[in-house]
Tab-separated table of C-alpha atoms in Angstrom:
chain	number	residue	atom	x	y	z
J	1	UNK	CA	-73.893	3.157	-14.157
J	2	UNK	CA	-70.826	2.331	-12.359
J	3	UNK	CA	-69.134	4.866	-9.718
J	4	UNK	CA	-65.198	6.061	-9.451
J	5	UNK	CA	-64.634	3.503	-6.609
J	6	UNK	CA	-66.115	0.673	-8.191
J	7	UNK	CA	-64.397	1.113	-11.298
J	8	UNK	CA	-61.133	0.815	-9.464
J	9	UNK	CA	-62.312	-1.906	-7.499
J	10	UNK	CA	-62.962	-4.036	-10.878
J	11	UNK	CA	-59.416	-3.158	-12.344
J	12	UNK	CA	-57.747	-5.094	-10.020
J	13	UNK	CA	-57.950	-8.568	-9.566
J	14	UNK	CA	-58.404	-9.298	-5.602
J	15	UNK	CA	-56.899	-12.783	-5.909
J	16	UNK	CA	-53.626	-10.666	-6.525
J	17	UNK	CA	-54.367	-8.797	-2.899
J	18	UNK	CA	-53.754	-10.841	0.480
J	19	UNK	CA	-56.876	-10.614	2.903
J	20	UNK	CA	-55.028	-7.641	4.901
J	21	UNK	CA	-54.653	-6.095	1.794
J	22	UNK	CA	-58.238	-6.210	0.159
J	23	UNK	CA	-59.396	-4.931	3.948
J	24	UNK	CA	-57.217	-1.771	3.359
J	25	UNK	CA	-58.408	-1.646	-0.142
J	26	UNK	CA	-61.846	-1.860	1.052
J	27	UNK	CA	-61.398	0.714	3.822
J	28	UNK	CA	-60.203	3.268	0.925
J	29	UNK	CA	-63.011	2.633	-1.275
J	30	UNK	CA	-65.195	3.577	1.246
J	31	UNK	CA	-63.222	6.614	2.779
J	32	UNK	CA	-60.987	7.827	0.163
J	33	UNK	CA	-57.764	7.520	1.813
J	34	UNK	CA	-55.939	5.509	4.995
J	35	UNK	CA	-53.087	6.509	7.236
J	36	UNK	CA	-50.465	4.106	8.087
J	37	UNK	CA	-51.707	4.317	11.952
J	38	UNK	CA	-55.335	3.802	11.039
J	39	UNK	CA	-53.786	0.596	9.209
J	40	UNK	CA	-52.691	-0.563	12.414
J	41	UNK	CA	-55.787	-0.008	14.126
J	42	UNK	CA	-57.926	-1.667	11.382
J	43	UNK	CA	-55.722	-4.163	10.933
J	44	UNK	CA	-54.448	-4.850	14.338
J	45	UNK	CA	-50.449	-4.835	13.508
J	46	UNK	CA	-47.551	-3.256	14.761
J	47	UNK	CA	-45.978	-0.265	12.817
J	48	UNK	CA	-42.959	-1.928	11.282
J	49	UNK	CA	-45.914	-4.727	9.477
J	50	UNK	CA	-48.265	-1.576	8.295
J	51	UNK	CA	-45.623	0.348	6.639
J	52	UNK	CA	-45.018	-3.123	4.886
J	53	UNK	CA	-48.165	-3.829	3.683
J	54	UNK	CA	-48.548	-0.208	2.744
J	55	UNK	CA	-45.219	-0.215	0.608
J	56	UNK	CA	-46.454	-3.448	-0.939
J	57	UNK	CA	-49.711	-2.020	-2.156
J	58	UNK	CA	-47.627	0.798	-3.902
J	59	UNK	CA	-45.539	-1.367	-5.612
J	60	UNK	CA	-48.646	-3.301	-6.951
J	61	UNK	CA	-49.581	-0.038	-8.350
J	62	UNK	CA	-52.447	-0.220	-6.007
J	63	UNK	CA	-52.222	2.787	-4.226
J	64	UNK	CA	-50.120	6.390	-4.185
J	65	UNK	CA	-49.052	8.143	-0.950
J	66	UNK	CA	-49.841	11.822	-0.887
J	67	UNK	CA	-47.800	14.236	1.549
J	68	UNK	CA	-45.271	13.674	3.628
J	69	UNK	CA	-44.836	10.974	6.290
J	70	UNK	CA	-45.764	10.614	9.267
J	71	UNK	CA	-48.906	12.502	8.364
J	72	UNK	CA	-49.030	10.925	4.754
J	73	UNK	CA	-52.240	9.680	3.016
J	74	UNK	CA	-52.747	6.356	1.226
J	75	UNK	CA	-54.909	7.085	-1.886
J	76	UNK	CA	-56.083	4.542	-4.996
J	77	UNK	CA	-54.420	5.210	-8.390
């Protein structure tokens, strides 16, 4: 029987994510959410290219932010 995550995980088709993406994607899967500074951490970029990546991943219908920035969470539709 398949978990939540791992349903999600086989709805989208990774060759649509970049590698930085699929990391964050990962990193969700396993934690439930990311913040756009643990991005940068994980992903070793500056603000300006985590907010980008972030906002990209929304418009793929990827993810959904909840609350407000700068303290807003990055969650899996």
């Amino acid at each position: 029987m398949l978990d939540e995550h791992t349903k999600k995980v086989e709805t989208i088709n990774t060759q649509e994510l970049t590698e930085q993406e699929q990391i964050i994607v990962n990193f969700i899967n396993e934690h439930g959410s990311i913040r756009r500074i643990t991005v940068e951490d994980l992903l070793d970029v500056k603000v300006s290219r985590a907010k980008e990546i972030l906002s990209t991943l929304v418009g793929k219908n990827v993810l959904y932010i909840e609350g407000n920035v700068p303290s807003a969470k990055y969650k899996r539709k």
